[in-house]
Amino acid sequence: MAAHRSTTPPRHPARSRTIVRPLSLGVALSLVTAGISVACSPSEGAVRGASSAGAPGIGDADFPEDGNGGYDVEHYTLKLSYDPATKRLVGSATVQAEAVQDLTAFHLDLHGLTVSRVTVGGAEAGFGRQGDELTVTPATPITDGARFDVTVHYSGVPDPIRNYANLGTYGFIATADGSFVTCEPNGAKTWFPSNDHPADKATYTFEITVPAGVTAIANGEQAGPPVTSGATTKFVWREKHPMASYLATMMTGKFDVRTGTSPAGIPIYAAVDPAFRSTLDSLYTESGRITDYWAGVFGPYPFSSTGAVLDDYSAGYALENQTKPIYGGFSPTTGIMAHELAHQWFGNSVSITRWKDLWLNEGFATYAEWLWSEHDGKASADSVFRAYYEKALDPMWSYPPGRAQRADLFNNSVYTRGAMTLHALRREIGDPLFFALIKKWASTHRYGNATTEQFIAMAQQVSARNLTAFFDGWLFRTGRPAATI
Ligand code: TRP
Ligand code: ZN
């Protein structure tokens, strides 16, 4: 597939599909704009309700219904059983959060599935569903600054998101032997109730029970060996560093696994569907080697382990799931792996605050592919840049990458012109300052969130230059910027 060439950005499978906007979205939007809370509980009268119910969105203007307002999640504990034969997911999610306002009610994002019971601080809570919003009304209102936990018991056959905002199918996808879970940008809600937006990162515990013989893989590291009792096996995984909801995964199925450490000592977990058994050793070795290489270029690896999961589900794409990128049905080139592993620094450790800044993820990861190509003795970053620059009629010149568009979030411009922006910046300020800037970006915002404005400000500070016109031309204007060759 063309998408797997080392210097070609992995393309979203449906970047060019027609937009099919579900009717319910328009309905939800008009409720939001009218200031009407979809929560309907007796405690929410006209007087108090508007000011003390958490908002149904986190405030991303392009995706107003994504995430939620009024609280910050600290930790998710997902206790889930999945049976590949029936495709049913059953269990509970406990969300530990801190209120950032008084809350008579608050929202979680949840798509499909049946909620049977909700408790807040152990006490029965009211709940309601409206589209992909789950509204929780605690028995006692929560005060601003208080820590609270909400447990949602739920079950059902997960339904992935299809064709939302031109994004193809993503979320929890059932496979022949298990599940393939890739959730960017807002598919976490297809398998657990969440504040489903990268602006609210949290740590995670996954307790996943599957039929004996099936392997369950999630982010982070295993708390101990899997425990089989009777016909089922329970796997416990912990991601102890903050993670955006779209990077959470539970890959289940038949897997061959290899574990160990990279030459520099980073723990590696690599797993392949038995159909890809011959790829396991190279996937394992290259994942470790590339992670080590990026630690030299970008600064210390931010997480506690690295790895890869290669399933036989033919998604044709990859996703940078935290600590374990996922490859859907193809043996990745080292270029693709270099892209997904670079995301561990750019996207996963340093996360975006709103989707329009997506070039901070994809431009950086694509530029990493070019750096890898050069390191690997193939085309130099400069020659890749020049080849793209010569394409004067490429559609990317009419799409400013610094403002990713809702209807075409993963446009090639966000990847390629985003990467070109970094290379042009490198020419502009020189190698020593450029690589110092990249390391400083990774360390300053490590485990946090950042914006394009912050990147520009840091570039100007590190270089002691006014780069307004430079970034304006590369990121925010249509048309090919003047060459800085
Ligand atoms: N971030 C992925 C990459 O560049 C692409 C991607 C976007 C994706 N949305 C996705 C992959 C959903 C899988 C599912 O590698
Ligand atoms: Zn990417």
Short mmCIF file of C-alpha atoms and ligand atoms in Angstrom, two decimals:
data_model
loop_
_atom_site.label_atom_id
_atom_site.label_comp_id
_atom_site.label_asym_id
_atom_site.label_seq_id
_atom_site.Cartn_x
_atom_site.Cartn_y
_atom_site.Cartn_z
CA MET A 1 0.00 0.00 0.00
CA ALA A 2 1.26 3.46 -0.85
CA ALA A 3 0.61 4.58 2.70
CA HIS A 4 3.38 2.29 3.89
CA ARG A 5 6.28 3.87 2.02
CA SER A 6 8.71 5.26 4.51
CA THR A 7 8.54 8.88 3.39
CA THR A 8 4.80 8.93 2.89
CA PRO A 9 2.72 9.91 5.91
CA PRO A 10 0.36 7.19 7.06
CA ARG A 11 -2.92 8.29 5.66
CA HIS A 12 -6.14 8.08 7.45
CA PRO A 13 -8.20 5.45 5.64
CA ALA A 14 -11.04 7.77 4.82
CA ARG A 15 -9.45 11.18 4.48
CA SER A 16 -11.10 11.63 1.13
CA ARG A 17 -14.52 10.24 1.93
CA THR A 18 -17.62 12.34 1.65
CA ILE A 19 -18.81 13.96 4.82
CA VAL A 20 -21.77 12.21 6.32
CA ARG A 21 -22.83 14.21 9.30
CA PRO A 22 -25.26 12.39 11.55
CA LEU A 23 -28.49 14.24 12.13
CA SER A 24 -28.22 13.77 15.87
CA LEU A 25 -25.09 15.90 15.90
CA GLY A 26 -26.97 18.91 14.64
CA VAL A 27 -29.56 18.33 17.32
CA ALA A 28 -26.95 18.10 20.06
CA LEU A 29 -25.28 21.24 18.76
CA SER A 30 -28.43 23.29 18.80
CA LEU A 31 -29.05 22.22 22.40
CA VAL A 32 -25.57 23.37 23.30
CA THR A 33 -25.84 26.72 21.55
CA ALA A 34 -29.21 27.35 23.11
CA GLY A 35 -27.56 26.86 26.50
CA ILE A 36 -29.94 24.07 27.32
CA SER A 37 -28.48 21.38 29.49
CA VAL A 38 -29.42 17.91 28.39
CA ALA A 39 -29.40 16.93 32.05
CA CYS A 40 -32.91 16.59 33.42
CA SER A 41 -32.98 16.09 37.12
CA PRO A 42 -35.22 17.63 39.76
CA SER A 43 -32.25 19.33 41.42
CA GLU A 44 -31.56 21.28 38.28
CA GLY A 45 -34.06 24.07 38.40
CA ALA A 46 -33.93 27.05 36.12
CA VAL A 47 -32.13 29.05 38.80
CA ARG A 48 -29.23 26.80 39.76
CA GLY A 49 -29.04 24.39 36.86
CA ALA A 50 -27.42 26.63 34.28
CA SER A 51 -24.58 27.67 36.54
CA SER A 52 -23.79 24.42 38.29
CA ALA A 53 -24.26 21.68 35.73
CA GLY A 54 -21.03 20.76 33.95
CA ALA A 55 -21.01 21.66 30.26
CA PRO A 56 -21.57 18.88 27.69
CA GLY A 57 -18.38 19.88 25.83
CA ILE A 58 -14.85 20.73 26.97
CA GLY A 59 -14.73 23.87 24.84
CA ASP A 60 -13.06 22.82 21.58
CA ALA A 61 -14.85 25.07 19.09
CA ASP A 62 -14.44 22.55 16.23
CA PHE A 63 -15.77 19.62 18.26
CA PRO A 64 -18.15 21.32 20.70
CA GLU A 65 -19.75 18.11 21.92
CA ASP A 66 -16.42 16.35 22.67
CA GLY A 67 -15.19 16.12 26.23
CA ASN A 68 -17.08 17.75 29.06
CA GLY A 69 -16.79 20.72 31.35
CA GLY A 70 -16.72 21.14 35.12
CA TYR A 71 -14.15 18.54 36.15
CA ASP A 72 -10.69 17.15 35.43
CA VAL A 73 -10.20 13.40 35.32
CA GLU A 74 -7.22 12.06 37.27
CA HIS A 75 -7.60 8.33 36.79
CA TYR A 76 -9.75 5.78 34.95
CA THR A 77 -10.16 2.25 36.29
CA LEU A 78 -11.69 0.06 33.59
CA LYS A 79 -12.83 -3.38 34.73
CA LEU A 80 -14.07 -5.03 31.57
CA SER A 81 -14.85 -8.48 30.26
CA TYR A 82 -14.88 -9.08 26.54
CA ASP A 83 -16.03 -12.18 24.76
CA PRO A 84 -14.96 -12.28 21.11
CA ALA A 85 -17.66 -14.89 20.39
CA THR A 86 -20.58 -12.68 21.39
CA LYS A 87 -18.74 -9.36 20.91
CA ARG A 88 -20.15 -8.23 24.24
CA LEU A 89 -18.30 -5.91 26.56
CA VAL A 90 -19.44 -5.97 30.19
CA GLY A 91 -18.09 -4.17 33.21
CA SER A 92 -17.54 -0.90 34.95
CA ALA A 93 -15.53 2.26 34.61
CA THR A 94 -14.55 4.26 37.66
CA VAL A 95 -13.58 7.82 36.88
CA GLN A 96 -11.71 9.68 39.61
CA ALA A 97 -11.93 13.40 39.04
CA GLU A 98 -11.62 16.80 40.59
CA ALA A 99 -14.46 19.29 40.27
CA VAL A 100 -13.45 22.66 38.85
CA GLN A 101 -16.83 24.19 39.60
CA ASP A 102 -19.83 23.37 41.78
CA LEU A 103 -21.60 20.45 40.10
CA THR A 104 -25.23 19.49 40.49
CA ALA A 105 -24.77 17.31 37.41
CA PHE A 106 -22.04 16.54 34.91
CA HIS A 107 -21.51 14.75 31.63
CA LEU A 108 -19.43 11.85 30.40
CA ASP A 109 -19.08 10.88 26.74
CA LEU A 110 -20.43 7.43 25.89
CA HIS A 111 -21.48 6.05 22.51
CA GLY A 112 -24.00 3.22 22.49
CA LEU A 113 -23.81 0.51 25.19
CA THR A 114 -26.35 0.14 27.99
CA VAL A 115 -25.79 1.78 31.34
CA SER A 116 -27.35 -0.15 34.21
CA ARG A 117 -26.17 1.76 37.24
CA VAL A 118 -24.15 4.83 38.20
CA THR A 119 -22.74 5.66 41.62
CA VAL A 120 -20.90 8.76 42.78
CA GLY A 121 -18.77 8.30 45.88
CA GLY A 122 -20.51 4.95 46.30
CA ALA A 123 -24.02 6.46 46.45
CA GLU A 124 -26.62 5.79 43.77
CA ALA A 125 -26.74 8.60 41.22
CA GLY A 126 -29.28 9.56 38.60
CA PHE A 127 -28.29 9.30 34.97
CA GLY A 128 -29.67 10.00 31.52
CA ARG A 129 -28.61 9.49 27.92
CA GLN A 130 -28.86 11.91 25.03
CA GLY A 131 -26.89 11.09 21.90
CA ASP A 132 -23.32 10.42 22.99
CA GLU A 133 -23.74 12.29 26.28
CA LEU A 134 -24.23 10.45 29.57
CA THR A 135 -25.50 12.85 32.21
CA VAL A 136 -24.86 11.99 35.84
CA THR A 137 -26.76 13.61 38.70
CA PRO A 138 -25.11 12.80 42.03
CA ALA A 139 -27.36 12.43 45.09
CA THR A 140 -25.44 15.28 46.70
CA PRO A 141 -24.03 18.14 44.61
CA ILE A 142 -20.23 18.21 44.31
CA THR A 143 -18.44 21.36 45.38
CA ASP A 144 -15.79 23.18 43.41
CA GLY A 145 -12.36 21.69 44.11
CA ALA A 146 -13.69 18.44 45.56
CA ARG A 147 -12.33 15.09 44.45
CA PHE A 148 -15.00 12.57 43.56
CA ASP A 149 -15.33 9.25 41.85
CA VAL A 150 -18.08 8.02 39.61
CA THR A 151 -18.59 4.38 38.70
CA VAL A 152 -20.58 3.50 35.60
CA HIS A 153 -21.75 -0.10 35.14
CA TYR A 154 -22.43 -0.89 31.51
CA SER A 155 -22.59 -3.56 28.86
CA GLY A 156 -23.32 -4.14 25.23
CA VAL A 157 -21.82 -4.72 21.81
CA PRO A 158 -19.56 -1.73 21.12
CA ASP A 159 -20.41 0.19 18.00
CA PRO A 160 -17.44 2.00 16.41
CA ILE A 161 -17.83 5.51 15.05
CA ARG A 162 -18.52 5.52 11.34
CA ASN A 163 -18.09 8.48 9.04
CA TYR A 164 -18.17 11.16 11.71
CA ALA A 165 -16.59 14.31 10.30
CA ASN A 166 -15.12 12.39 7.35
CA LEU A 167 -13.02 10.19 9.64
CA GLY A 168 -13.89 6.67 8.54
CA THR A 169 -14.40 3.89 11.10
CA TYR A 170 -12.61 4.09 14.43
CA GLY A 171 -13.08 3.23 18.09
CA PHE A 172 -13.72 -0.26 19.40
CA ILE A 173 -13.76 -2.57 16.38
CA ALA A 174 -14.58 -6.27 16.83
CA THR A 175 -12.25 -8.64 14.97
CA ALA A 176 -12.52 -12.36 14.25
CA ASP A 177 -10.63 -13.25 17.44
CA GLY A 178 -10.96 -10.14 19.61
CA SER A 179 -10.85 -6.37 19.35
CA PHE A 180 -8.90 -3.71 17.47
CA VAL A 181 -9.15 -0.41 19.33
CA THR A 182 -7.89 2.80 17.72
CA CYS A 183 -9.76 5.85 18.95
CA GLU A 184 -8.40 9.04 17.44
CA PRO A 185 -9.97 11.55 17.65
CA ASN A 186 -13.02 10.75 19.79
CA GLY A 187 -13.63 7.00 19.81
CA ALA A 188 -12.77 6.25 23.45
CA LYS A 189 -16.44 6.82 24.15
CA THR A 190 -17.22 3.68 22.10
CA TRP A 191 -15.85 1.51 24.93
CA PHE A 192 -15.75 3.53 28.14
CA PRO A 193 -17.46 6.60 29.59
CA SER A 194 -14.88 9.34 29.42
CA ASN A 195 -13.97 12.97 29.13
CA ASP A 196 -13.17 12.15 25.54
CA HIS A 197 -10.87 14.98 24.53
CA PRO A 198 -7.05 15.24 24.67
CA ALA A 199 -7.25 18.38 26.82
CA ASP A 200 -8.10 16.18 29.83
CA LYS A 201 -5.36 13.58 30.25
CA ALA A 202 -5.42 10.98 33.00
CA THR A 203 -3.71 7.82 34.21
CA TYR A 204 -5.33 4.41 33.69
CA THR A 205 -5.80 0.96 35.19
CA PHE A 206 -7.18 -1.75 32.87
CA GLU A 207 -8.48 -5.02 34.27
CA ILE A 208 -9.50 -7.00 31.23
CA THR A 209 -11.04 -10.45 31.41
CA VAL A 210 -11.14 -12.60 28.29
CA PRO A 211 -11.72 -16.27 27.51
CA ALA A 212 -8.68 -18.39 28.42
CA GLY A 213 -6.34 -18.53 25.43
CA VAL A 214 -7.06 -14.96 24.41
CA THR A 215 -4.51 -12.23 25.17
CA ALA A 216 -5.57 -8.76 26.33
CA ILE A 217 -3.16 -5.89 25.71
CA ALA A 218 -3.54 -2.33 26.94
CA ASN A 219 -1.29 0.67 27.50
CA GLY A 220 1.58 0.78 29.95
CA GLU A 221 2.82 -2.29 31.75
CA GLN A 222 1.27 -5.40 33.26
CA ALA A 223 0.79 -5.30 37.02
CA GLY A 224 1.60 -9.01 37.18
CA PRO A 225 1.16 -12.19 35.21
CA PRO A 226 -2.34 -12.86 33.84
CA VAL A 227 -4.51 -14.95 36.15
CA THR A 228 -6.64 -17.76 34.73
CA SER A 229 -9.54 -19.06 36.75
CA GLY A 230 -11.85 -21.52 35.08
CA ALA A 231 -12.60 -20.47 31.53
CA THR A 232 -11.34 -16.91 31.74
CA THR A 233 -8.07 -15.01 32.12
CA LYS A 234 -7.67 -11.58 33.65
CA PHE A 235 -4.96 -9.19 32.48
CA VAL A 236 -4.14 -6.07 34.51
CA TRP A 237 -2.37 -3.19 32.78
CA ARG A 238 -1.42 0.20 34.18
CA GLU A 239 -0.52 3.39 32.36
CA LYS A 240 0.98 5.56 35.07
CA HIS A 241 1.71 8.58 32.90
CA PRO A 242 -1.05 10.94 31.79
CA MET A 243 -2.71 9.77 28.59
CA ALA A 244 -5.21 11.30 26.18
CA SER A 245 -8.36 9.19 25.90
CA TYR A 246 -7.86 8.54 22.15
CA LEU A 247 -4.59 6.73 22.94
CA ALA A 248 -6.19 4.21 25.27
CA THR A 249 -6.56 0.71 23.85
CA MET A 250 -7.61 -2.84 24.64
CA MET A 251 -6.35 -5.11 21.90
CA THR A 252 -7.63 -8.63 22.41
CA GLY A 253 -7.20 -11.81 20.40
CA LYS A 254 -4.63 -14.48 19.68
CA PHE A 255 -1.18 -12.96 19.93
CA ASP A 256 2.43 -14.09 19.95
CA VAL A 257 4.34 -11.93 22.38
CA ARG A 258 7.98 -11.04 22.85
CA THR A 259 9.21 -8.94 25.78
CA GLY A 260 12.61 -7.65 26.82
CA THR A 261 14.50 -4.37 26.81
CA SER A 262 15.98 -2.11 24.17
CA PRO A 263 19.77 -1.68 23.93
CA ALA A 264 19.39 1.48 26.07
CA GLY A 265 17.29 -0.39 28.64
CA ILE A 266 13.69 0.57 27.82
CA PRO A 267 11.25 -2.31 28.40
CA ILE A 268 9.63 -3.55 25.17
CA TYR A 269 6.34 -5.42 24.68
CA ALA A 270 5.72 -6.55 21.10
CA ALA A 271 2.77 -8.66 20.01
CA VAL A 272 1.65 -9.99 16.64
CA ASP A 273 -1.33 -11.91 15.42
CA PRO A 274 -0.11 -15.43 14.60
CA ALA A 275 -0.65 -14.62 10.91
CA PHE A 276 2.33 -12.23 11.28
CA ARG A 277 4.51 -14.53 13.37
CA SER A 278 7.49 -14.03 11.06
CA THR A 279 7.39 -10.28 11.78
CA LEU A 280 7.54 -10.51 15.59
CA ASP A 281 11.30 -10.42 15.97
CA SER A 282 11.87 -7.47 13.63
CA LEU A 283 8.91 -5.58 15.11
CA TYR A 284 10.36 -6.11 18.58
CA THR A 285 13.94 -5.22 17.63
CA GLU A 286 13.12 -2.18 15.50
CA SER A 287 10.65 -0.78 18.05
CA GLY A 288 13.41 -0.79 20.66
CA ARG A 289 16.09 0.51 18.31
CA ILE A 290 13.93 3.38 17.02
CA THR A 291 12.72 4.34 20.52
CA ASP A 292 16.35 4.53 21.64
CA TYR A 293 17.28 6.63 18.61
CA TRP A 294 14.49 9.14 19.26
CA ALA A 295 15.55 9.42 22.90
CA GLY A 296 18.86 10.74 21.58
CA VAL A 297 17.21 13.23 19.23
CA PHE A 298 14.15 14.34 21.24
CA GLY A 299 15.29 13.77 24.82
CA PRO A 300 14.51 11.00 27.34
CA TYR A 301 11.70 8.59 26.45
CA PRO A 302 8.68 9.85 28.40
CA PHE A 303 7.03 6.50 29.25
CA SER A 304 7.90 3.31 31.12
CA SER A 305 7.88 0.92 28.17
CA THR A 306 7.71 0.90 24.40
CA GLY A 307 6.39 -1.63 21.93
CA ALA A 308 4.06 -2.54 19.11
CA VAL A 309 0.91 -4.53 18.43
CA LEU A 310 0.37 -5.93 14.95
CA ASP A 311 -3.08 -7.39 14.39
CA ASP A 312 -4.38 -9.10 11.27
CA TYR A 313 -7.34 -6.74 11.09
CA SER A 314 -6.75 -4.98 7.76
CA ALA A 315 -7.23 -1.40 8.84
CA GLY A 316 -4.32 -0.42 6.62
CA TYR A 317 -3.32 2.27 9.08
CA ALA A 318 -1.39 2.67 12.28
CA LEU A 319 -2.12 4.58 15.47
CA GLU A 320 0.36 5.78 18.04
CA ASN A 321 -1.43 4.29 21.08
CA GLN A 322 0.58 5.27 24.16
CA THR A 323 3.53 2.92 24.77
CA LYS A 324 2.28 0.53 22.03
CA PRO A 325 1.57 1.78 18.54
CA ILE A 326 -0.87 -0.43 16.68
CA TYR A 327 -0.42 -1.58 13.11
CA GLY A 328 -3.55 -2.74 11.34
CA GLY A 329 -2.94 -5.69 9.08
CA PHE A 330 0.48 -4.90 7.60
CA SER A 331 4.12 -5.32 8.61
CA PRO A 332 5.22 -1.74 9.09
CA THR A 333 8.34 -0.27 7.51
CA THR A 334 10.78 1.31 9.93
CA GLY A 335 9.60 4.65 8.53
CA ILE A 336 6.06 4.04 9.74
CA MET A 337 7.38 2.81 13.08
CA ALA A 338 9.58 5.91 13.33
CA HIS A 339 6.43 8.00 12.80
CA GLU A 340 4.33 6.23 15.45
CA LEU A 341 7.18 6.14 17.97
CA ALA A 342 7.97 9.85 17.45
CA HIS A 343 4.34 10.47 18.46
CA GLN A 344 5.22 9.16 21.93
CA TRP A 345 7.02 12.49 22.41
CA PHE A 346 4.86 14.62 20.12
CA GLY A 347 1.17 13.96 20.62
CA ASN A 348 1.31 11.53 23.53
CA SER A 349 3.63 13.18 26.06
CA VAL A 350 3.15 16.70 24.67
CA SER A 351 -0.52 16.68 23.69
CA ILE A 352 -2.65 19.13 21.82
CA THR A 353 -5.19 21.27 23.64
CA ARG A 354 -7.58 21.50 20.68
CA TRP A 355 -7.77 19.62 17.40
CA LYS A 356 -6.92 22.57 15.16
CA ASP A 357 -3.31 22.29 16.43
CA LEU A 358 -2.98 18.72 15.10
CA TRP A 359 0.12 19.63 13.05
CA LEU A 360 1.95 19.62 16.41
CA ASN A 361 1.36 15.85 16.32
CA GLU A 362 1.36 14.91 12.66
CA GLY A 363 3.82 17.49 11.32
CA PHE A 364 6.35 16.45 13.97
CA ALA A 365 5.82 12.70 13.43
CA THR A 366 6.10 13.13 9.66
CA TYR A 367 9.26 15.18 10.06
CA ALA A 368 10.56 12.37 12.25
CA GLU A 369 10.04 10.01 9.28
CA TRP A 370 12.30 12.24 7.21
CA LEU A 371 14.92 12.34 9.95
CA TRP A 372 14.73 8.57 10.19
CA SER A 373 15.07 8.19 6.43
CA GLU A 374 18.27 10.22 6.54
CA HIS A 375 19.58 8.32 9.58
CA ASP A 376 18.78 5.06 7.79
CA GLY A 377 20.95 6.06 4.81
CA LYS A 378 17.97 6.80 2.56
CA ALA A 379 16.74 10.19 1.31
CA SER A 380 17.89 13.13 3.43
CA ALA A 381 15.32 15.31 5.19
CA ASP A 382 16.43 18.16 2.97
CA SER A 383 15.86 16.23 -0.24
CA VAL A 384 12.41 15.10 0.94
CA PHE A 385 11.58 18.73 1.73
CA ARG A 386 12.79 19.88 -1.69
CA ALA A 387 10.83 17.23 -3.54
CA TYR A 388 7.62 18.39 -1.87
CA TYR A 389 8.47 22.04 -2.30
CA GLU A 390 8.79 21.53 -6.04
CA LYS A 391 5.20 20.32 -6.22
CA ALA A 392 3.92 23.83 -6.76
CA LEU A 393 0.39 22.68 -7.53
CA ASP A 394 -0.04 20.30 -4.59
CA PRO A 395 -3.39 20.78 -2.79
CA MET A 396 -1.51 21.24 0.49
CA TRP A 397 -0.65 24.79 -0.55
CA SER A 398 -4.29 25.74 -0.28
CA TYR A 399 -4.72 24.18 3.19
CA PRO A 400 -2.90 26.05 5.99
CA PRO A 401 -1.69 23.27 8.32
CA GLY A 402 -1.69 25.44 11.44
CA ARG A 403 -5.42 25.36 11.42
CA ALA A 404 -6.58 21.76 10.92
CA GLN A 405 -10.13 21.78 9.65
CA ARG A 406 -12.89 19.87 11.34
CA ALA A 407 -14.20 18.35 8.11
CA ASP A 408 -10.72 17.27 6.99
CA LEU A 409 -8.69 16.99 10.18
CA PHE A 410 -6.05 14.61 8.85
CA ASN A 411 -5.48 16.38 5.56
CA ASN A 412 -2.11 15.71 3.96
CA SER A 413 -1.14 19.34 4.61
CA VAL A 414 -1.27 18.75 8.37
CA TYR A 415 1.26 15.97 7.85
CA THR A 416 3.47 17.06 4.97
CA ARG A 417 3.27 20.85 5.04
CA GLY A 418 3.44 20.58 8.83
CA ALA A 419 6.71 18.64 8.49
CA MET A 420 7.94 21.12 5.88
CA THR A 421 7.29 23.92 8.36
CA LEU A 422 9.70 22.28 10.78
CA HIS A 423 12.34 21.75 8.11
CA ALA A 424 11.99 25.35 6.91
CA LEU A 425 12.34 26.47 10.54
CA ARG A 426 15.48 24.36 10.86
CA ARG A 427 16.99 26.11 7.83
CA GLU A 428 15.91 29.47 9.22
CA ILE A 429 17.45 29.13 12.70
CA GLY A 430 20.13 26.49 12.05
CA ASP A 431 20.62 22.95 13.35
CA PRO A 432 21.88 23.68 16.89
CA LEU A 433 19.00 25.98 17.80
CA PHE A 434 16.42 23.85 15.99
CA PHE A 435 17.30 20.63 17.81
CA ALA A 436 17.62 22.51 21.12
CA LEU A 437 14.12 23.87 20.51
CA ILE A 438 12.66 20.44 19.76
CA LYS A 439 14.15 19.00 22.96
CA LYS A 440 12.99 21.98 24.97
CA TRP A 441 9.47 21.62 23.54
CA ALA A 442 9.39 17.95 24.58
CA SER A 443 10.73 18.62 28.08
CA THR A 444 8.80 21.80 28.90
CA HIS A 445 5.41 20.32 28.05
CA ARG A 446 6.21 16.74 29.02
CA TYR A 447 2.99 14.93 30.13
CA GLY A 448 0.99 18.08 29.44
CA ASN A 449 -0.84 19.99 26.75
CA ALA A 450 0.32 22.78 24.49
CA THR A 451 -0.75 25.01 21.62
CA THR A 452 0.71 26.30 18.36
CA GLU A 453 1.03 29.78 19.88
CA GLN A 454 3.22 28.29 22.61
CA PHE A 455 5.41 26.59 20.01
CA ILE A 456 5.86 29.82 18.08
CA ALA A 457 6.67 31.71 21.27
CA MET A 458 9.28 29.12 22.24
CA ALA A 459 10.83 29.15 18.75
CA GLN A 460 11.15 32.93 18.96
CA GLN A 461 12.59 32.80 22.45
CA VAL A 462 15.13 30.07 21.64
CA SER A 463 16.25 31.78 18.42
CA ALA A 464 15.91 35.36 19.70
CA ARG A 465 14.19 36.13 16.42
CA ASN A 466 10.81 37.49 15.40
CA LEU A 467 9.38 34.60 13.40
CA THR A 468 5.83 35.93 13.02
CA ALA A 469 6.02 36.31 9.25
CA PHE A 470 7.75 32.94 8.89
CA PHE A 471 5.08 30.99 10.78
CA ASP A 472 2.31 33.03 9.24
CA GLY A 473 3.39 31.96 5.75
CA TRP A 474 3.98 28.31 6.60
CA LEU A 475 1.13 27.61 9.00
CA PHE A 476 -1.67 30.08 8.55
CA ARG A 477 -1.81 31.30 4.95
CA THR A 478 -2.88 29.64 1.77
CA GLY A 479 -0.27 29.58 -0.95
CA ARG A 480 3.25 28.23 -1.08
CA PRO A 481 5.56 30.28 1.17
CA ALA A 482 8.66 31.86 -0.37
CA ALA A 483 11.52 29.36 -0.39
CA THR A 484 14.02 29.62 2.43
CA ILE A 485 16.59 27.69 0.42
N1 TRP B 1 -2.61 9.45 14.05
C1 TRP B 1 -2.57 8.40 13.05
C2 TRP B 1 -1.20 8.49 12.40
O1 TRP B 1 -0.82 9.51 11.90
C3 TRP B 1 -3.65 8.51 12.00
C4 TRP B 1 -5.06 8.36 12.52
C5 TRP B 1 -5.93 9.34 12.74
C6 TRP B 1 -5.73 7.17 12.90
N2 TRP B 1 -7.11 8.86 13.22
C7 TRP B 1 -7.01 7.54 13.32
C8 TRP B 1 -5.40 5.85 12.91
C9 TRP B 1 -7.94 6.60 13.76
C10 TRP B 1 -6.29 4.93 13.36
C11 TRP B 1 -7.56 5.30 13.78
O2 TRP B 1 -0.46 7.55 12.43
ZN ZN B 2 0.70 10.34 12.92
#
